[in-house]
mmCIF file of C-alpha atoms in Angstrom:
data_model
loop_
_atom_site.group_PDB
_atom_site.id
_atom_site.type_symbol
_atom_site.label_atom_id
_atom_site.label_comp_id
_atom_site.label_asym_id
_atom_site.label_seq_id
_atom_site.Cartn_x
_atom_site.Cartn_y
_atom_site.Cartn_z
ATOM 1 C CA MET R 1 24.195 -90.192 -105.407
ATOM 2 C CA GLY R 2 20.634 -91.416 -104.602
ATOM 3 C CA ILE R 3 18.156 -89.416 -102.938
ATOM 4 C CA PRO R 4 17.274 -89.562 -99.111
ATOM 5 C CA ASP R 5 14.840 -90.919 -97.828
ATOM 6 C CA TRP R 6 11.654 -89.427 -97.345
ATOM 7 C CA ASN R 7 12.090 -90.267 -93.309
ATOM 8 C CA ASP R 8 15.304 -88.969 -92.980
ATOM 9 C CA PRO R 9 14.821 -86.599 -89.128
ATOM 10 C CA LYS R 10 17.736 -84.946 -90.258
ATOM 11 C CA LEU R 11 15.821 -83.297 -93.000
ATOM 12 C CA GLY R 12 13.517 -80.421 -92.783
ATOM 13 C CA THR R 13 9.790 -81.106 -93.625
ATOM 14 C CA MET R 14 9.007 -79.070 -97.108
ATOM 15 C CA LYS R 15 12.280 -81.494 -97.711
ATOM 16 C CA LYS R 16 10.063 -84.392 -96.625
ATOM 17 C CA ALA R 17 7.201 -83.620 -98.119
ATOM 18 C CA ALA R 18 8.953 -83.392 -101.503
ATOM 19 C CA LEU R 19 10.624 -86.765 -100.899
ATOM 20 C CA TRP R 20 7.631 -88.455 -99.884
ATOM 21 C CA LEU R 21 5.777 -87.062 -102.630
ATOM 22 C CA ILE R 22 8.250 -89.016 -104.930
ATOM 23 C CA GLN R 23 8.726 -92.247 -103.200
ATOM 24 C CA VAL R 24 5.230 -92.559 -101.715
ATOM 25 C CA ILE R 25 2.899 -90.929 -103.608
ATOM 26 C CA GLY R 26 4.156 -90.885 -107.069
ATOM 27 C CA GLU R 27 3.195 -88.559 -110.260
ATOM 28 C CA GLY R 28 0.108 -88.845 -111.567
ATOM 29 C CA ASN R 29 -1.034 -90.249 -108.040
ATOM 30 C CA THR R 30 -3.698 -88.374 -105.370
ATOM 31 C CA PHE R 31 -3.457 -87.672 -101.813
ATOM 32 C CA THR R 32 -5.364 -85.992 -99.447
ATOM 33 C CA LYS R 33 -4.545 -83.507 -96.709
ATOM 34 C CA ALA R 34 -5.422 -87.032 -94.016
ATOM 35 C CA ASP R 35 -2.712 -88.692 -96.220
ATOM 36 C CA VAL R 36 -0.350 -85.806 -95.517
ATOM 37 C CA ALA R 37 -1.177 -85.679 -91.829
ATOM 38 C CA GLY R 38 -0.401 -89.681 -91.300
ATOM 39 C CA ALA R 39 3.117 -89.353 -92.741
ATOM 40 C CA PHE R 40 3.798 -86.202 -90.564
ATOM 41 C CA PRO R 41 2.265 -86.984 -87.346
ATOM 42 C CA GLY R 42 2.123 -84.097 -85.065
ATOM 43 C CA VAL R 43 4.245 -81.407 -87.622
ATOM 44 C CA ALA R 44 1.862 -78.544 -87.104
ATOM 45 C CA GLN R 45 1.429 -77.240 -90.997
ATOM 46 C CA ALA R 46 2.731 -79.888 -92.819
ATOM 47 C CA ASP R 47 -0.042 -79.396 -95.110
ATOM 48 C CA ARG R 48 1.565 -76.148 -96.327
ATOM 49 C CA ARG R 49 4.989 -77.057 -96.644
ATOM 50 C CA VAL R 50 3.385 -79.175 -99.319
ATOM 51 C CA ARG R 51 2.132 -76.621 -101.004
ATOM 52 C CA ASP R 52 5.224 -74.514 -100.172
ATOM 53 C CA LEU R 53 6.443 -76.904 -102.898
ATOM 54 C CA ARG R 54 5.088 -75.341 -105.900
ATOM 55 C CA GLN R 55 7.409 -72.130 -105.423
ATOM 56 C CA TYR R 56 9.821 -74.524 -106.558
ATOM 57 C CA GLY R 57 8.393 -74.978 -109.652
ATOM 58 C CA TRP R 58 6.442 -78.769 -108.251
ATOM 59 C CA GLN R 59 3.288 -79.056 -109.631
ATOM 60 C CA ILE R 60 0.680 -80.162 -106.764
ATOM 61 C CA HIS R 61 -3.323 -80.206 -108.392
ATOM 62 C CA THR R 62 -6.069 -79.481 -106.336
ATOM 63 C CA ASN R 63 -9.694 -79.382 -107.942
ATOM 64 C CA ARG R 64 -9.824 -75.761 -108.571
ATOM 65 C CA ASP R 65 -6.771 -77.125 -111.221
ATOM 66 C CA ASP R 66 -8.339 -80.398 -112.546
ATOM 67 C CA ALA R 67 -12.023 -81.121 -112.436
ATOM 68 C CA THR R 68 -11.896 -84.285 -111.626
ATOM 69 C CA LEU R 69 -10.796 -84.331 -108.139
ATOM 70 C CA ASP R 70 -13.062 -84.259 -105.452
ATOM 71 C CA GLN R 71 -12.747 -80.918 -102.995
ATOM 72 C CA HIS R 72 -10.489 -82.757 -100.651
ATOM 73 C CA GLU R 73 -8.300 -83.879 -103.281
ATOM 74 C CA GLN R 74 -4.898 -83.091 -104.396
ATOM 75 C CA ARG R 75 -2.252 -84.652 -107.400
ATOM 76 C CA PHE R 76 1.091 -84.684 -107.409
ATOM 77 C CA VAL R 77 1.072 -83.898 -110.966
ATOM 78 C CA SER R 78 5.680 -83.751 -111.819
ATOM 79 C CA ALA R 79 8.112 -82.632 -109.282
ATOM 80 C CA GLY R 80 10.423 -79.915 -109.407
ATOM 81 C CA LYS R 81 13.499 -78.360 -107.788
ATOM 82 C CA PRO R 82 15.144 -81.346 -106.091
ATOM 83 C CA VAL R 83 14.656 -79.197 -102.942
ATOM 84 C CA TRP R 84 16.319 -81.558 -100.429
ATOM 85 C CA GLU R 85 19.768 -80.793 -102.287
ATOM 86 C CA PRO R 86 22.257 -77.892 -100.477
ATOM 87 C CA GLY R 87 21.546 -74.499 -101.909
ATOM 88 C CA ASN R 88 18.059 -75.994 -103.496
ATOM 89 C CA ALA R 89 15.826 -74.666 -100.923
ATOM 90 C CA GLY R 90 16.386 -70.780 -99.638
ATOM 91 C CA SER R 91 14.637 -67.758 -100.312
ATOM 92 C CA SER R 92 11.288 -68.387 -102.331
ATOM 93 C CA PRO R 93 11.922 -67.662 -105.889
ATOM 94 C CA ARG R 94 8.399 -66.430 -106.158
ATOM 95 C CA ALA R 95 7.337 -63.640 -103.596
ATOM 96 C CA SER R 96 4.150 -64.946 -102.205
ATOM 97 C CA ILE R 97 1.337 -62.775 -103.864
ATOM 98 C CA THR R 98 -0.210 -60.835 -101.061
ATOM 99 C CA ASP R 99 -3.993 -60.473 -100.400
ATOM 100 C CA ARG R 100 -4.036 -56.994 -101.708
ATOM 101 C CA ARG R 101 -2.011 -57.268 -104.941
ATOM 102 C CA ARG R 102 -4.423 -60.020 -105.654
ATOM 103 C CA ARG R 103 -7.380 -57.549 -105.475
ATOM 104 C CA GLU R 104 -5.210 -54.839 -107.722
ATOM 105 C CA VAL R 105 -4.694 -57.152 -109.690
ATOM 106 C CA LEU R 106 -7.941 -58.713 -110.720
ATOM 107 C CA VAL R 107 -9.860 -55.129 -110.165
ATOM 108 C CA ALA R 108 -7.330 -54.619 -112.963
ATOM 109 C CA ASP R 109 -8.284 -57.432 -115.016
ATOM 110 C CA GLY R 110 -11.683 -56.885 -115.026
ATOM 111 C CA ASN R 111 -12.168 -59.797 -113.131
ATOM 112 C CA MET R 112 -11.848 -62.358 -115.509
ATOM 113 C CA CYS R 113 -9.173 -64.681 -117.568
ATOM 114 C CA ARG R 114 -7.411 -62.602 -119.839
ATOM 115 C CA SER R 115 -6.141 -66.176 -121.889
ATOM 116 C CA CYS R 116 -10.305 -66.665 -122.564
ATOM 117 C CA GLY R 117 -12.069 -63.861 -120.950
ATOM 118 C CA ILE R 118 -14.510 -65.737 -119.051
ATOM 119 C CA ALA R 119 -16.028 -63.661 -116.231
ATOM 120 C CA ALA R 120 -15.969 -65.298 -112.414
ATOM 121 C CA GLY R 121 -18.803 -67.449 -111.600
ATOM 122 C CA GLY R 122 -19.364 -67.760 -115.543
ATOM 123 C CA GLU R 123 -20.222 -70.689 -116.868
ATOM 124 C CA TYR R 124 -17.936 -72.645 -119.370
ATOM 125 C CA SER R 125 -19.328 -73.915 -122.403
ATOM 126 C CA ASP R 126 -19.708 -77.772 -121.258
ATOM 127 C CA GLY R 127 -21.621 -76.586 -118.591
ATOM 128 C CA VAL R 128 -19.748 -78.482 -115.912
ATOM 129 C CA GLU R 129 -18.405 -76.065 -113.694
ATOM 130 C CA ALA R 130 -18.493 -72.565 -112.796
ATOM 131 C CA ALA R 131 -15.211 -69.730 -113.406
ATOM 132 C CA GLN R 132 -12.808 -69.156 -110.988
ATOM 133 C CA ILE R 133 -10.930 -66.097 -111.284
ATOM 134 C CA ASP R 134 -7.136 -66.266 -109.518
ATOM 135 C CA ILE R 135 -3.583 -65.066 -110.191
ATOM 136 C CA ALA R 136 -1.103 -66.858 -112.907
ATOM 137 C CA ARG R 137 2.468 -65.545 -113.292
ATOM 138 C CA ARG R 138 2.790 -65.168 -116.980
ATOM 139 C CA PRO R 139 6.777 -64.407 -118.321
ATOM 140 C CA VAL R 140 6.828 -61.307 -120.370
ATOM 141 C CA ILE R 141 9.591 -60.937 -123.131
ATOM 142 C CA GLN R 142 10.442 -57.150 -122.862
ATOM 143 C CA ALA R 143 11.727 -54.938 -125.388
ATOM 144 C CA ASP R 144 15.039 -55.619 -124.159
ATOM 145 C CA GLY R 145 14.974 -59.083 -124.769
ATOM 146 C CA THR R 146 14.681 -59.999 -121.150
ATOM 147 C CA GLU R 147 11.954 -61.666 -119.207
ATOM 148 C CA GLU R 148 10.302 -60.876 -116.725
ATOM 149 C CA ILE R 149 7.368 -62.348 -114.386
ATOM 150 C CA GLU R 150 3.662 -60.378 -114.761
ATOM 151 C CA LEU R 151 1.072 -61.130 -112.885
ATOM 152 C CA VAL R 152 -2.462 -61.631 -114.460
ATOM 153 C CA ALA R 153 -6.056 -62.766 -113.775
ATOM 154 C CA GLU R 154 -6.472 -66.243 -115.426
ATOM 155 C CA CYS R 155 -9.197 -69.014 -114.568
ATOM 156 C CA ASN R 156 -8.916 -72.274 -113.883
ATOM 157 C CA ARG R 157 -9.079 -73.970 -116.244
ATOM 158 C CA CYS R 158 -6.336 -71.515 -118.537
ATOM 159 C CA ARG R 159 -4.311 -72.220 -115.872
ATOM 160 C CA VAL R 160 -3.864 -75.719 -116.442
ATOM 161 C CA GLY R 161 -3.740 -75.472 -119.605
ATOM 162 C CA GLY R 162 -1.865 -72.499 -120.040
ATOM 163 C CA ARG R 163 1.173 -73.549 -117.868
ATOM 164 C CA GLY R 164 4.537 -72.548 -119.948
ATOM 165 C CA MET R 165 2.533 -69.750 -122.200
ATOM 166 C CA LYS R 166 4.953 -66.551 -122.431
ATOM 167 C CA VAL R 167 4.317 -63.241 -124.075
ATOM 168 C CA ASP R 168 6.422 -61.496 -126.048
ATOM 169 C CA PHE R 169 5.620 -57.816 -125.775
ATOM 170 C CA PRO R 170 7.853 -56.574 -128.854
ATOM 171 C CA GLU R 171 5.505 -58.706 -131.041
ATOM 172 C CA VAL R 172 2.919 -57.159 -129.709
ATOM 173 C CA GLU R 173 4.185 -54.116 -130.685
ATOM 174 C CA LEU R 174 5.304 -54.903 -134.477
ATOM 175 C CA LYS R 175 1.797 -55.960 -134.641
ATOM 176 C CA ILE R 176 0.565 -53.185 -133.584
ATOM 177 C CA SER R 177 3.148 -50.966 -135.938
ATOM 178 C CA GLY R 178 1.998 -52.750 -138.752
ATOM 179 C CA LEU R 179 -1.710 -51.846 -138.426
ATOM 180 C CA GLY R 180 -3.850 -49.842 -141.022
ATOM 181 C CA GLY R 181 -5.017 -46.374 -139.709
ATOM 182 C CA PHE R 182 -8.887 -47.750 -139.649
ATOM 183 C CA GLU R 183 -7.515 -51.222 -137.785
ATOM 184 C CA ARG R 184 -5.575 -49.362 -135.115
ATOM 185 C CA ASP R 185 -8.771 -47.104 -134.430
ATOM 186 C CA VAL R 186 -10.668 -50.362 -134.134
ATOM 187 C CA LEU R 187 -8.126 -52.073 -132.622
ATOM 188 C CA ILE R 188 -8.071 -48.808 -129.394
ATOM 189 C CA SER R 189 -12.221 -48.942 -129.840
ATOM 190 C CA TRP R 190 -11.723 -52.315 -127.870
ATOM 191 C CA MET R 191 -9.021 -50.918 -125.862
ATOM 192 C CA LYS R 192 -10.782 -47.836 -124.181
ATOM 193 C CA ASN R 193 -13.912 -50.629 -123.936
ATOM 194 C CA GLY R 194 -11.845 -53.498 -122.524
ATOM 195 C CA ARG R 195 -13.950 -55.981 -124.804
ATOM 196 C CA ARG R 196 -14.298 -56.920 -128.279
ATOM 197 C CA ASP R 197 -17.668 -57.635 -129.703
ATOM 198 C CA PHE R 198 -18.326 -60.759 -132.512
ATOM 199 C CA SER R 199 -20.409 -60.348 -135.019
ATOM 200 C CA THR R 200 -22.524 -63.091 -135.801
ATOM 201 C CA VAL R 201 -20.479 -65.110 -138.419
ATOM 202 C CA GLU R 202 -17.182 -64.918 -136.304
ATOM 203 C CA GLU R 203 -19.193 -66.660 -133.642
ATOM 204 C CA THR R 204 -20.421 -69.328 -135.898
ATOM 205 C CA TRP R 205 -17.188 -70.132 -136.890
ATOM 206 C CA ALA R 206 -15.639 -70.309 -133.581
ATOM 207 C CA LEU R 207 -18.161 -72.953 -132.712
ATOM 208 C CA TYR R 208 -17.861 -74.411 -135.798
ATOM 209 C CA CYS R 209 -14.176 -75.145 -135.112
ATOM 210 C CA THR R 210 -14.508 -76.826 -131.988
ATOM 211 C CA LEU R 211 -16.470 -79.477 -133.744
ATOM 212 C CA PRO R 212 -15.003 -82.713 -134.552
ATOM 213 C CA ALA R 213 -14.094 -83.207 -137.615
ATOM 214 C CA GLU R 214 -17.099 -85.561 -138.843
ATOM 215 C CA SER R 215 -19.410 -82.621 -137.697
ATOM 216 C CA ARG R 216 -17.221 -80.075 -139.436
ATOM 217 C CA GLU R 217 -17.747 -82.787 -142.629
ATOM 218 C CA ARG R 218 -21.570 -82.535 -141.919
ATOM 219 C CA VAL R 219 -21.928 -78.417 -141.742
ATOM 220 C CA ARG R 220 -19.839 -78.417 -145.317
ATOM 221 C CA ALA R 221 -22.270 -80.387 -146.847
ATOM 222 C CA THR R 222 -25.380 -78.637 -145.800
ATOM 223 C CA LEU R 223 -23.221 -75.441 -146.919
ATOM 224 C CA GLY R 224 -22.458 -77.330 -149.986
ATOM 225 C CA ILE R 225 -18.674 -77.206 -149.944
#
């Protein structure tokens, strides 16, 4: 069965918006709020219906997700659940996060990205932009093997690069149980401080690892390796 036309009057706005993205915009291409308004003239909150598609697995990026986008641009990255099909656009599979819950998560995570450690407003090493911290939903495999979605603070870059990341909680417990007394004490101190202080040699190694192959070879040659 083929998919319906995006302008089918029998469809609701969100379903029309999903089909419009596929049939008019196309994956990988950009659009603006003005484009949405032009496609759905007289429809209140049409742009919000486009945003609602993210709750059904549709990837639609803004300049918070993709630094190459203009402030008014969005990019249709990939389609998700076919919401125009019966039974696919019922209650949202992801409840919205209230402002209060958002603040609670940000405070609990120290208002810093729990993937790369950058703080809100901190500059990335390339100096292109400052970090914006938001809330991400991360699948966590529980001790009984089930998977639950937990909220975590994450920066705009990691939210894009880390999509699909899962955390295996039993694996974390297993690694902790295998630590010796000294290593366990060190880990506990990091947890209490909420951070790990890296030595100069560790920071140097991390920088070395970011170098392209040719530059790494130059460093090795300098050290006589």
